[in-house]
Short mmCIF file of C-alpha atoms in Angstrom, two decimals:
data_model
loop_
_atom_site.label_atom_id
_atom_site.label_comp_id
_atom_site.label_asym_id
_atom_site.label_seq_id
_atom_site.Cartn_x
_atom_site.Cartn_y
_atom_site.Cartn_z
CA MET F 1 -2.73 37.70 -14.27
CA SER F 2 -4.97 34.78 -13.78
CA THR F 3 -6.48 34.05 -9.93
CA ILE F 4 -5.76 30.94 -8.10
CA ASN F 5 -8.96 29.86 -8.29
CA HIS F 6 -8.98 30.67 -12.00
CA THR F 7 -6.04 28.42 -12.40
CA GLN F 8 -7.61 25.60 -10.17
CA ASP F 9 -10.68 25.32 -12.50
CA GLU F 10 -8.26 25.07 -15.60
CA LEU F 11 -6.57 22.23 -14.00
CA ILE F 12 -10.00 20.63 -13.18
CA ASP F 13 -10.98 21.46 -16.90
CA GLU F 14 -7.94 19.85 -18.10
CA PHE F 15 -8.13 16.56 -15.89
CA GLY F 16 -11.89 16.20 -16.74
CA LEU F 17 -10.90 15.53 -20.43
CA PHE F 18 -9.60 11.86 -19.56
CA GLU F 19 -11.77 8.92 -18.69
CA ASP F 20 -9.67 6.46 -16.88
CA TRP F 21 -6.96 6.72 -14.51
CA ALA F 22 -3.96 6.06 -16.65
CA ASP F 23 -4.60 8.91 -18.86
CA LYS F 24 -4.78 11.11 -16.18
CA TYR F 25 -1.49 9.42 -14.72
CA GLU F 26 0.12 9.88 -18.10
CA TYR F 27 -0.72 13.57 -18.16
CA LEU F 28 0.57 14.08 -14.33
CA ILE F 29 3.68 12.33 -15.27
CA ASP F 30 4.06 14.80 -18.21
CA LEU F 31 3.51 17.69 -16.22
CA GLY F 32 6.51 16.24 -13.88
CA LYS F 33 8.59 15.94 -16.93
CA LYS F 34 8.10 19.35 -18.04
CA LEU F 35 8.33 21.06 -14.46
CA LEU F 36 11.00 23.67 -15.18
CA PRO F 37 14.42 22.79 -13.76
CA MET F 38 15.45 24.25 -10.27
CA SER F 39 18.56 25.70 -10.06
CA GLU F 40 21.19 23.28 -8.57
CA SER F 41 21.98 26.26 -6.00
CA PHE F 42 18.64 26.01 -4.30
CA LYS F 43 18.67 22.35 -4.03
CA THR F 44 20.35 22.96 -0.55
CA GLU F 45 19.71 20.86 2.95
CA GLU F 46 17.77 24.05 4.12
CA ASN F 47 15.42 23.75 1.21
CA VAL F 48 14.75 19.90 1.66
CA ILE F 49 11.54 18.55 2.91
CA LYS F 50 12.12 15.09 3.65
CA GLY F 51 9.32 12.62 3.18
CA CYS F 52 9.92 9.03 3.97
CA GLN F 53 10.29 8.00 0.54
CA SER F 54 11.27 10.76 -1.69
CA LYS F 55 12.63 14.13 -1.30
CA VAL F 56 11.36 17.36 -2.39
CA TRP F 57 13.14 20.73 -2.44
CA LEU F 58 11.15 24.26 -2.13
CA HIS F 59 12.69 27.40 -2.81
CA ALA F 60 10.66 31.00 -2.49
CA GLU F 61 11.72 34.49 -3.31
CA LYS F 62 9.79 37.74 -3.83
CA GLN F 63 9.78 39.24 -7.08
CA GLY F 64 8.13 42.85 -6.48
CA ASP F 65 4.68 42.16 -4.62
CA LEU F 66 5.05 38.39 -5.93
CA VAL F 67 5.87 35.13 -4.43
CA VAL F 68 7.62 32.92 -7.01
CA PHE F 69 8.40 29.36 -6.03
CA GLN F 70 10.55 26.86 -7.51
CA ALA F 71 10.58 23.03 -6.53
CA ASP F 72 11.82 19.66 -7.38
CA SER F 73 11.65 16.11 -6.36
CA GLU F 74 13.49 13.20 -7.08
CA ALA F 75 9.96 11.27 -7.83
CA ILE F 76 8.16 11.78 -11.05
CA ILE F 77 4.73 11.93 -9.85
CA VAL F 78 5.50 13.94 -7.10
CA LYS F 79 7.07 16.48 -9.73
CA GLY F 80 3.90 16.65 -11.64
CA MET F 81 1.84 17.55 -8.23
CA ILE F 82 4.66 19.97 -7.97
CA SER F 83 4.13 21.51 -11.23
CA MET F 84 0.40 22.06 -10.51
CA LEU F 85 1.05 23.63 -6.92
CA ILE F 86 3.34 26.19 -8.59
CA ARG F 87 1.21 26.76 -11.56
CA VAL F 88 -1.57 27.53 -9.06
CA LEU F 89 0.37 29.41 -6.10
CA SER F 90 3.54 31.20 -7.50
CA ASN F 91 3.34 34.49 -8.95
CA HIS F 92 0.76 35.64 -6.36
CA THR F 93 0.73 37.91 -3.32
CA PRO F 94 1.62 36.50 0.25
CA GLU F 95 -1.87 37.52 0.97
CA GLU F 96 -3.48 35.31 -1.93
CA ILE F 97 -1.45 32.35 -1.15
CA MET F 98 -2.20 32.43 2.54
CA LYS F 99 -5.92 32.47 1.87
CA ALA F 100 -5.64 29.99 -1.08
CA ASP F 101 -8.24 26.80 -0.68
CA LEU F 102 -6.31 24.25 -2.82
CA TYR F 103 -9.78 22.46 -4.05
CA PHE F 104 -8.35 21.26 -7.31
CA ILE F 105 -6.22 18.19 -5.72
CA ASP F 106 -9.48 16.83 -4.59
CA GLN F 107 -11.35 17.35 -7.51
CA ILE F 108 -8.72 15.88 -9.98
CA GLY F 109 -8.69 12.86 -7.93
CA MET F 110 -5.41 13.05 -6.54
CA SER F 111 -5.89 13.82 -3.16
CA GLN F 112 -4.26 10.59 -2.25
CA HIS F 113 -0.86 11.76 -2.69
CA LEU F 114 -1.65 14.48 -0.05
CA ALA F 115 -3.13 11.75 2.13
CA GLN F 116 0.43 9.84 2.17
CA THR F 117 1.89 12.37 4.36
CA ARG F 118 4.97 10.15 5.56
CA SER F 119 5.87 9.26 1.99
CA ASN F 120 6.58 11.89 -0.40
CA GLY F 121 6.53 15.37 1.39
CA LEU F 122 3.63 17.00 -0.30
CA VAL F 123 1.71 17.83 2.56
CA ALA F 124 4.73 19.51 3.93
CA MET F 125 5.56 21.20 0.88
CA VAL F 126 2.11 22.89 0.98
CA LYS F 127 2.25 23.94 4.65
CA GLN F 128 5.92 25.27 3.48
CA MET F 129 4.53 27.30 0.77
CA LYS F 130 2.06 28.99 2.96
CA ASN F 131 4.50 29.43 5.98
CA TYR F 132 6.87 31.56 3.04
CA ALA F 133 3.78 33.70 2.28
CA LEU F 134 3.04 34.26 5.77
CA ALA F 135 6.76 35.34 6.61
CA PHE F 136 6.94 37.39 3.17
CA ASN F 137 3.61 39.20 4.49
CA ALA F 138 4.98 40.06 8.03
CA LEU F 139 8.06 41.45 6.39
CA SER F 140 6.22 43.82 3.92
CA MET D 1 4.97 -38.15 -3.98
CA ALA D 2 4.87 -34.81 -2.23
CA GLU D 3 1.68 -33.20 -1.45
CA LYS D 4 1.20 -29.87 -3.22
CA LEU D 5 -1.08 -26.91 -1.64
CA ASP D 6 -4.51 -26.44 -3.37
CA LEU D 7 -4.37 -22.86 -3.90
CA ASN D 8 -7.98 -22.60 -4.88
CA LEU D 9 -8.69 -23.98 -1.38
CA ILE D 10 -6.14 -22.05 0.09
CA ARG D 11 -7.29 -18.86 -1.18
CA LYS D 12 -10.88 -19.50 0.08
CA ASP D 13 -9.39 -19.43 3.44
CA PHE D 14 -8.18 -15.78 3.48
CA PRO D 15 -11.32 -13.90 2.90
CA ILE D 16 -9.36 -10.49 1.77
CA LEU D 17 -7.68 -11.84 -1.17
CA ASP D 18 -11.06 -11.85 -2.79
CA GLN D 19 -11.60 -8.35 -4.00
CA GLN D 20 -10.90 -5.79 -6.58
CA VAL D 21 -8.61 -2.68 -5.79
CA ASN D 22 -8.68 0.00 -8.26
CA GLY D 23 -11.05 -2.08 -10.60
CA SER D 24 -8.43 -5.03 -10.71
CA PRO D 25 -8.28 -8.09 -8.87
CA LEU D 26 -5.99 -7.47 -5.61
CA VAL D 27 -2.51 -8.78 -5.97
CA TYR D 28 -1.08 -8.41 -2.68
CA PHE D 29 2.67 -9.12 -2.46
CA ASP D 30 3.33 -7.15 0.79
CA ASN D 31 3.60 -10.06 3.10
CA ALA D 32 7.00 -9.25 4.46
CA ALA D 33 4.95 -6.18 6.07
CA THR D 34 2.07 -8.10 7.25
CA THR D 35 0.61 -11.27 6.33
CA GLN D 36 -3.18 -11.68 5.73
CA LYS D 37 -5.25 -13.46 8.10
CA PRO D 38 -7.49 -16.76 7.39
CA HIS D 39 -11.22 -17.13 8.33
CA VAL D 40 -10.28 -19.17 11.55
CA VAL D 41 -8.46 -16.05 13.28
CA ILE D 42 -11.14 -13.51 12.03
CA ASP D 43 -13.85 -16.10 13.32
CA ALA D 44 -11.90 -16.51 16.86
CA LEU D 45 -11.79 -12.41 17.21
CA HIS D 46 -15.50 -12.37 16.84
CA ARG D 47 -16.50 -15.50 18.77
CA TYR D 48 -14.04 -13.94 21.75
CA TYR D 49 -16.09 -11.03 21.73
CA THR D 50 -19.21 -12.21 21.38
CA GLN D 51 -19.16 -15.25 23.69
CA ASP D 52 -16.07 -15.02 25.93
CA ASN D 53 -14.76 -11.58 26.86
CA ALA D 54 -13.76 -11.06 30.42
CA ASN D 55 -10.32 -9.83 32.05
CA ILE D 56 -8.04 -12.78 32.84
CA HIS D 57 -6.28 -14.25 35.64
CA ARG D 58 -8.27 -12.60 38.38
CA GLY D 59 -11.76 -12.93 37.81
CA LEU D 60 -13.87 -16.15 39.47
CA HIS D 61 -16.60 -16.16 37.06
CA THR D 62 -17.10 -18.54 33.97
CA LEU D 63 -16.27 -15.81 31.39
CA ALA D 64 -12.90 -15.01 33.23
CA GLU D 65 -12.32 -18.72 33.23
CA ARG D 66 -12.96 -19.05 29.35
CA ALA D 67 -11.03 -16.05 28.57
CA THR D 68 -8.12 -16.90 30.88
CA THR D 69 -8.05 -20.41 29.22
CA GLY D 70 -8.11 -19.21 25.72
CA TYR D 71 -5.34 -16.81 26.34
CA GLU D 72 -3.13 -19.39 28.01
CA LEU D 73 -3.86 -22.07 25.46
CA THR D 74 -2.07 -20.14 22.99
CA ARG D 75 1.13 -19.89 25.08
CA THR D 76 0.65 -23.58 24.95
CA LYS D 77 0.81 -23.87 21.51
CA LEU D 78 3.45 -21.35 21.12
CA LYS D 79 5.57 -23.51 23.46
CA ASP D 80 5.10 -26.56 20.81
CA PHE D 81 5.78 -24.30 17.78
CA LEU D 82 9.02 -22.87 19.00
CA HIS D 83 9.63 -26.41 20.86
CA ALA D 84 10.46 -24.25 23.96
CA PRO D 85 11.07 -26.06 27.32
CA SER D 86 8.44 -24.46 29.15
CA THR D 87 5.47 -22.17 28.76
CA ASP D 88 7.00 -19.86 31.70
CA GLN D 89 9.58 -18.50 28.64
CA ILE D 90 6.89 -17.51 26.41
CA ILE D 91 6.16 -13.70 27.31
CA PHE D 92 3.55 -12.03 25.32
CA THR D 93 4.37 -8.42 24.18
CA SER D 94 2.79 -6.09 21.45
CA GLY D 95 5.36 -6.84 19.05
CA THR D 96 8.91 -7.70 17.76
CA THR D 97 9.66 -3.68 18.44
CA ALA D 98 8.76 -4.40 21.86
CA GLY D 99 10.27 -7.64 22.70
CA ILE D 100 13.57 -5.73 21.74
CA ASN D 101 12.99 -3.08 23.77
CA LEU D 102 11.96 -5.24 26.58
CA VAL D 103 15.54 -6.79 26.28
CA ALA D 104 17.56 -3.79 26.04
CA GLN D 105 15.80 -2.05 28.68
CA THR D 106 15.91 -5.09 31.14
CA TYR D 107 18.98 -7.39 30.30
CA GLY D 108 20.94 -4.46 28.72
CA ARG D 109 20.48 -1.94 31.59
CA ALA D 110 21.55 -4.76 34.16
CA ASN D 111 24.51 -6.00 32.25
CA PHE D 112 26.08 -3.40 30.00
CA ARG D 113 28.57 -1.09 31.35
CA ALA D 114 30.92 1.25 29.66
CA GLY D 115 33.41 -0.35 27.14
CA ASP D 116 31.15 -3.36 26.20
CA VAL D 117 30.07 -4.08 22.76
CA ILE D 118 26.69 -5.08 21.33
CA LEU D 119 27.02 -6.55 17.91
CA VAL D 120 24.06 -5.99 15.21
CA SER D 121 24.43 -6.66 11.45
CA ASN D 122 24.05 -3.83 8.30
CA LEU D 123 21.21 -6.17 7.32
CA GLU D 124 19.03 -4.94 10.35
CA HIS D 125 15.50 -3.60 10.70
CA HIS D 126 15.82 -0.12 12.60
CA SER D 127 13.69 -1.76 15.36
CA ASN D 128 16.83 -4.13 15.95
CA ILE D 129 19.37 -0.84 15.83
CA VAL D 130 17.83 1.96 17.53
CA PRO D 131 16.71 -0.34 20.79
CA TRP D 132 20.43 -1.06 21.21
CA GLN D 133 21.77 2.84 20.34
CA MET D 134 19.13 3.83 23.25
CA ILE D 135 20.50 1.56 25.90
CA ALA D 136 24.04 1.94 24.58
CA GLU D 137 23.74 5.80 25.16
CA GLU D 138 22.72 5.30 28.75
CA THR D 139 25.26 2.53 29.69
CA GLY D 140 28.58 3.76 27.87
CA ALA D 141 28.43 0.50 25.41
CA ALA D 142 29.14 0.76 21.89
CA VAL D 143 27.23 -0.51 18.90
CA GLN D 144 29.47 -1.87 16.11
CA VAL D 145 28.48 -3.62 13.12
CA ILE D 146 28.46 -6.79 11.09
CA PRO D 147 29.31 -5.87 7.65
CA VAL D 148 27.16 -7.22 4.69
CA ASP D 149 28.68 -8.13 0.91
CA GLU D 150 27.37 -6.83 -2.52
CA LEU D 151 25.00 -10.01 -2.44
CA GLY D 152 23.35 -9.31 0.87
CA VAL D 153 25.68 -12.11 2.77
CA LEU D 154 26.74 -11.21 6.00
CA ASP D 155 30.51 -11.53 6.45
CA MET D 156 31.50 -14.05 8.59
CA VAL D 157 35.25 -13.49 8.77
CA ALA D 158 34.52 -9.97 9.81
CA TYR D 159 31.80 -11.34 12.46
CA GLN D 160 34.58 -13.48 13.83
CA SER D 161 36.85 -10.81 14.38
CA LEU D 162 34.23 -8.46 15.97
CA LEU D 163 33.50 -10.99 18.31
CA THR D 164 36.02 -10.05 21.33
CA ASP D 165 35.56 -10.78 24.96
CA ARG D 166 34.15 -7.34 25.15
CA VAL D 167 31.10 -8.12 23.01
CA LYS D 168 28.04 -8.66 25.51
CA LEU D 169 25.14 -9.25 22.94
CA VAL D 170 24.83 -9.95 19.36
CA ALA D 171 21.49 -9.04 17.79
CA VAL D 172 21.13 -10.33 14.50
CA ASN D 173 17.88 -10.68 12.17
CA HIS D 174 17.09 -14.57 11.03
CA VAL D 175 15.82 -13.45 7.77
CA SER D 176 16.52 -9.59 6.29
CA ASN D 177 13.36 -7.82 5.89
CA ALA D 178 14.57 -5.81 2.88
CA ILE D 179 16.34 -8.15 0.80
CA GLY D 180 15.66 -11.69 2.16
CA THR D 181 18.91 -13.12 3.01
CA ILE D 182 18.60 -16.06 5.77
CA ASN D 183 21.55 -15.53 7.63
CA PRO D 184 23.16 -19.00 9.40
CA ILE D 185 21.89 -18.19 12.51
CA LYS D 186 22.83 -21.49 14.07
CA GLN D 187 26.46 -21.04 13.35
CA MET D 188 26.16 -17.16 14.70
CA ILE D 189 24.88 -18.12 17.92
CA ASP D 190 27.56 -21.10 18.38
CA MET D 191 30.12 -18.39 17.40
CA ALA D 192 28.75 -15.98 20.09
CA HIS D 193 28.35 -18.19 22.99
CA ARG D 194 32.19 -19.52 22.45
CA VAL D 195 33.20 -15.86 23.65
CA GLY D 196 30.29 -15.69 26.18
CA ALA D 197 28.35 -13.08 24.61
CA LYS D 198 24.23 -13.33 24.54
CA ILE D 199 22.44 -13.47 21.35
CA LEU D 200 19.19 -12.34 20.42
CA ILE D 201 17.37 -13.36 16.97
CA ASP D 202 14.92 -11.21 15.62
CA GLY D 203 12.52 -14.00 13.94
CA ALA D 204 9.99 -11.59 12.49
CA GLN D 205 10.63 -12.42 9.10
CA SER D 206 11.50 -16.08 9.60
CA VAL D 207 8.61 -17.52 11.65
CA ALA D 208 6.20 -17.60 8.72
CA HIS D 209 8.69 -19.64 6.79
CA PHE D 210 10.57 -21.94 9.11
CA ASP D 211 10.25 -24.51 11.60
CA ILE D 212 12.11 -22.78 14.79
CA ASP D 213 13.45 -25.15 17.31
CA VAL D 214 14.73 -22.71 20.29
CA GLN D 215 16.69 -25.64 21.86
CA ASP D 216 18.10 -26.82 18.99
CA LEU D 217 19.30 -23.19 17.88
CA GLY D 218 20.39 -22.37 21.41
CA MET D 219 19.22 -18.44 21.34
CA ASP D 220 19.35 -16.71 24.24
CA PHE D 221 16.27 -14.26 23.24
CA PHE D 222 14.27 -14.92 20.29
CA VAL D 223 11.50 -12.23 19.30
CA PHE D 224 8.44 -12.28 16.82
CA SER D 225 5.16 -10.76 15.83
CA ALA D 226 2.03 -12.49 15.39
CA HIS D 227 0.83 -10.38 12.29
CA LYS D 228 3.70 -11.80 9.89
CA LEU D 229 2.64 -15.01 11.04
CA PHE D 230 -1.03 -15.08 9.83
CA GLY D 231 -2.31 -13.84 13.37
CA PRO D 232 -3.84 -10.65 14.51
CA THR D 233 -1.78 -6.97 14.91
CA GLY D 234 -0.62 -6.27 18.31
CA VAL D 235 0.38 -9.36 19.54
CA GLY D 236 4.55 -10.57 19.74
CA VAL D 237 6.14 -13.15 21.31
CA LEU D 238 9.35 -12.92 23.32
CA TYR D 239 11.03 -16.49 24.25
CA GLY D 240 14.16 -16.58 26.46
CA LYS D 241 16.14 -18.67 28.18
CA ARG D 242 14.94 -19.20 31.89
CA GLU D 243 18.14 -18.28 33.80
CA LEU D 244 17.95 -14.91 32.14
CA LEU D 245 14.42 -14.20 32.05
CA GLU D 246 14.84 -14.81 35.87
CA SER D 247 17.75 -12.64 36.30
CA MET D 248 16.23 -9.65 34.51
CA PRO D 249 14.53 -6.89 36.34
CA PRO D 250 10.96 -6.27 35.39
CA TYR D 251 10.43 -4.13 32.59
CA GLN D 252 6.81 -2.15 33.24
CA GLY D 253 5.13 -2.00 36.38
CA GLY D 254 1.56 -2.50 37.25
CA GLY D 255 -1.05 -5.09 37.52
CA GLU D 256 -0.46 -8.60 36.86
CA MET D 257 3.37 -8.34 37.19
CA ILE D 258 3.48 -8.41 41.14
CA LYS D 259 3.04 -10.90 43.82
CA GLU D 260 2.60 -8.66 46.48
CA VAL D 261 2.39 -4.68 46.70
CA SER D 262 2.90 -2.46 49.65
CA PHE D 263 3.97 0.86 50.53
CA SER D 264 7.04 -0.60 52.14
CA GLY D 265 7.86 -2.60 49.19
CA THR D 266 6.63 -4.87 46.20
CA THR D 267 7.59 -8.15 45.32
CA TYR D 268 7.21 -9.66 41.53
CA ASN D 269 5.05 -12.12 39.99
CA GLU D 270 6.90 -15.24 38.74
CA LEU D 271 7.49 -15.88 34.64
CA PRO D 272 5.82 -15.21 32.43
CA TYR D 273 3.92 -12.78 34.32
CA LYS D 274 6.84 -10.88 35.53
CA PHE D 275 6.68 -9.25 32.19
CA GLU D 276 3.12 -9.26 31.66
CA ALA D 277 2.17 -5.70 33.47
CA GLY D 278 -1.58 -4.83 32.72
CA THR D 279 -4.39 -6.14 30.88
CA PRO D 280 -2.90 -7.82 27.92
CA ASN D 281 -4.05 -8.08 24.46
CA ILE D 282 -6.40 -10.76 25.40
CA ALA D 283 -8.74 -11.19 22.12
CA ASP D 284 -5.63 -11.14 19.81
CA VAL D 285 -3.50 -13.50 21.62
CA TYR D 286 -6.32 -16.02 21.61
CA ALA D 287 -7.21 -15.29 17.87
CA PHE D 288 -3.36 -15.91 17.33
CA GLY D 289 -3.56 -19.37 18.32
CA PHE D 290 -6.04 -20.40 15.54
CA ALA D 291 -3.27 -19.03 13.22
CA LEU D 292 -0.83 -21.52 14.90
CA ASP D 293 -3.40 -24.25 14.43
CA TYR D 294 -3.97 -23.30 10.81
CA LEU D 295 -0.50 -23.37 10.00
CA ALA D 296 0.46 -27.04 11.65
CA SER D 297 -2.62 -28.04 9.33
CA LEU D 298 -1.04 -27.55 6.44
CA PRO D 299 1.78 -29.58 4.90
CA GLN D 300 5.17 -27.72 6.02
CA ASN D 301 6.92 -29.01 2.59
CA ALA D 302 4.29 -28.17 0.60
CA VAL D 303 4.09 -24.64 1.63
CA TRP D 304 8.09 -24.48 1.29
CA GLU D 305 7.79 -25.87 -2.09
CA GLN D 306 5.18 -23.43 -3.13
CA GLU D 307 7.30 -20.22 -1.71
CA LYS D 308 10.31 -21.36 -3.30
CA ALA D 309 8.55 -21.64 -6.50
CA LEU D 310 6.96 -18.11 -6.26
CA LEU D 311 10.64 -16.89 -5.70
CA ASP D 312 12.28 -18.72 -8.40
CA TYR D 313 9.42 -17.37 -11.15
CA ALA D 314 9.29 -14.03 -9.78
CA THR D 315 13.05 -13.72 -9.81
CA GLU D 316 13.09 -15.52 -13.60
CA GLN D 317 10.44 -13.03 -14.76
CA LEU D 318 11.80 -9.74 -13.05
CA SER D 319 15.12 -10.35 -14.34
CA GLN D 320 13.70 -10.26 -18.10
CA ILE D 321 12.92 -6.62 -17.39
CA ASP D 322 15.67 -3.94 -19.11
CA GLY D 323 17.11 -1.83 -16.41
CA LEU D 324 15.79 -4.00 -13.54
CA ARG D 325 18.34 -5.17 -11.01
CA ILE D 326 17.59 -7.27 -8.08
CA VAL D 327 19.24 -6.01 -4.85
CA GLY D 328 20.10 -8.78 -2.50
CA GLN D 329 21.21 -12.03 -4.46
CA ALA D 330 22.48 -14.05 -1.34
CA PRO D 331 22.18 -18.11 -2.06
CA GLU D 332 20.01 -18.73 0.72
CA LYS D 333 16.75 -16.27 0.71
CA ILE D 334 13.27 -16.32 1.55
CA ALA D 335 10.62 -15.45 -1.25
CA VAL D 336 11.13 -11.84 -1.25
CA VAL D 337 12.51 -9.89 -4.12
CA SER D 338 13.80 -6.23 -3.83
CA PHE D 339 14.71 -4.51 -6.96
CA VAL D 340 15.40 -1.21 -8.32
CA ILE D 341 15.22 -0.27 -12.08
CA GLU D 342 17.50 2.46 -13.59
CA GLY D 343 16.17 5.65 -13.80
CA VAL D 344 13.07 5.18 -12.29
CA HIS D 345 12.21 6.24 -8.31
CA PRO D 346 10.71 3.14 -6.56
CA GLN D 347 7.99 5.68 -5.23
CA ASP D 348 6.44 6.32 -8.79
CA ILE D 349 6.46 2.26 -9.50
CA GLY D 350 4.76 1.79 -6.04
CA VAL D 351 2.32 4.35 -6.71
CA LEU D 352 1.50 3.13 -9.95
CA LEU D 353 1.15 -0.71 -9.36
CA ASP D 354 -1.36 0.49 -6.92
CA LYS D 355 -3.52 1.78 -9.60
CA PHE D 356 -3.19 -1.86 -11.05
CA GLY D 357 -4.37 -3.65 -7.97
CA VAL D 358 -1.04 -4.57 -6.91
CA ALA D 359 0.14 -4.08 -3.39
CA ILE D 360 4.17 -4.31 -3.02
CA ARG D 361 6.27 -2.20 -0.74
CA THR D 362 8.52 0.52 -1.76
CA GLY D 363 11.21 2.84 0.10
CA HIS D 364 14.04 2.45 2.58
CA HIS D 365 12.00 -0.84 4.62
CA CYS D 366 13.13 0.63 7.66
CA ALA D 367 16.53 -0.50 7.12
CA GLN D 368 18.40 2.87 6.24
CA PRO D 369 21.74 1.70 6.96
CA LEU D 370 21.36 -1.17 4.34
CA MET D 371 19.94 1.41 1.46
CA ALA D 372 23.20 3.37 2.51
CA ARG D 373 25.24 0.40 2.00
CA TYR D 374 24.08 -0.03 -1.52
CA ASP D 375 23.88 3.60 -2.30
CA LEU D 376 20.33 3.58 -2.77
CA VAL D 377 17.04 5.88 -1.96
CA GLY D 378 15.09 2.56 -1.39
CA THR D 379 13.81 -0.51 -3.22
CA CYS D 380 10.70 -2.01 -4.66
CA ARG D 381 9.95 -4.87 -2.65
CA ALA D 382 7.73 -7.98 -3.58
CA SER D 383 6.87 -10.34 -1.02
CA PHE D 384 5.32 -13.66 -1.03
CA ALA D 385 3.12 -16.08 0.94
CA PHE D 386 2.16 -19.71 0.36
CA TYR D 387 -1.26 -18.17 -1.06
CA ASN D 388 0.38 -16.23 -3.47
CA THR D 389 0.03 -17.83 -7.12
CA LYS D 390 2.16 -17.76 -10.14
CA GLU D 391 -0.87 -16.24 -12.05
CA GLU D 392 -0.60 -13.30 -9.62
CA ILE D 393 3.30 -12.78 -10.35
CA ASP D 394 2.25 -12.51 -14.06
CA LEU D 395 -0.28 -9.93 -13.29
CA PHE D 396 2.43 -8.08 -11.55
CA VAL D 397 5.37 -8.14 -13.94
CA LYS D 398 2.57 -7.30 -16.92
CA ALA D 399 1.56 -4.49 -14.72
CA LEU D 400 5.18 -3.31 -13.78
CA LYS D 401 5.75 -3.38 -17.67
CA ARG D 402 2.51 -0.99 -18.09
CA CYS D 403 4.19 1.21 -15.34
CA LEU D 404 7.45 1.39 -17.06
CA MET D 405 6.03 2.28 -20.30
CA MET D 406 3.98 4.98 -18.62
CA LEU D 407 7.00 6.47 -16.79
CA SER D 408 9.36 6.20 -19.77
#
């Protein structure tokens, strides 16, 4: 099992292949399209994180020692961001998730999507992923 | 022969327009959110703080005199701009929202009773809904809604039937911020007055586009913001009929709004100062006066022609894009095009257009009840000002097509 930082470094390498922003965004959009579909049964009002412009749904469950996330959004670029966050944080222990420093977002030049705090719900989603880890940690 | 705007010269008056954003020339199509400022306004702000800054109305020294004169001069310019009967009826606020809240919290609190009705329209911005809901909750009045049709036009038959003698106040915008509809306010004002209701017109989106004559139109209250009229942020204007403003209790207490203060009782200052507690936004009010001068120096007909040409050209160009639907197709519209594209979330378009240097607005435009009416999560909105060009529309449409290819 790859570590959180190892996955982040992989993403930084992948984005490093693109010279201009359009290629990066096409890749991000592609990641969004390939995001594993979230079970409709998890798209509940309880799991929704409301941004000013688009919604994000986030579901977390414990499988053995690991936390597994599923998420979705109405907007494709947000889905691309979600896809990366899940690749980095899902299937790790609560402790690893709680301690994770998500440096890849800045390094691949996508920090603007986490700066627009009101518009897309991503900041709240990252916070919520950590909250789930905290809660699972407290339970175990 | 009609005068035309020299756009090369005009664009030089707005220094912010000449820049690259994300490697492309800026195309600024978010004028309904805020307009850019001409040099004269920016220079006035700089001059005020380098030469004239002082607190107003109280000081006896030269700077206080200069600052007071500059501040009050803008009030006089606004009286002329609105064709108001006196400067006393021009009250400075921090913006449109503040003006509406002032009327709700003073006129509303003093006059609304249980069973009364406040009429708003389905086209309103949240700032012309929520203040009325808040005062309705306190007073027991009810907020009722004038419906809007598929094209974005208010239903005047429904308005007529909603206008009962229980209606105390009608609050509608002159122009819809989200879809650009121009409402028939003259008719709406007359209809409200026929049943004895007062009427507030939210002019936030109209002042930059029309000549407003408050005496001819006859509304009881008119509110707008300087920053949507090429002036600074943080300044708004409330115009009201004298007898109403005089009868209304003060809003906020403090300095400036008092005549005499003692612990046994306080008397209030006269209009307009009764509603201007505390040190106002002197610098921005002063600079706003220069925005009014700038506008007055432009040939008004040529400004309208330019905006109309932009609206027509953008509508025509956008209509050719597959799957694009223009939301709001009222026959009377200002230069705003709100649209949705099948299968694409507006937010994705907004994010990608920004990468091409194009600034538009996406989302619900603080008009969630209107979005709900059309069953939309939001729209993309391009809003134009006279300094925009057809070439910019070409850049925008080209960028939009690239975005759609990236998203497909």
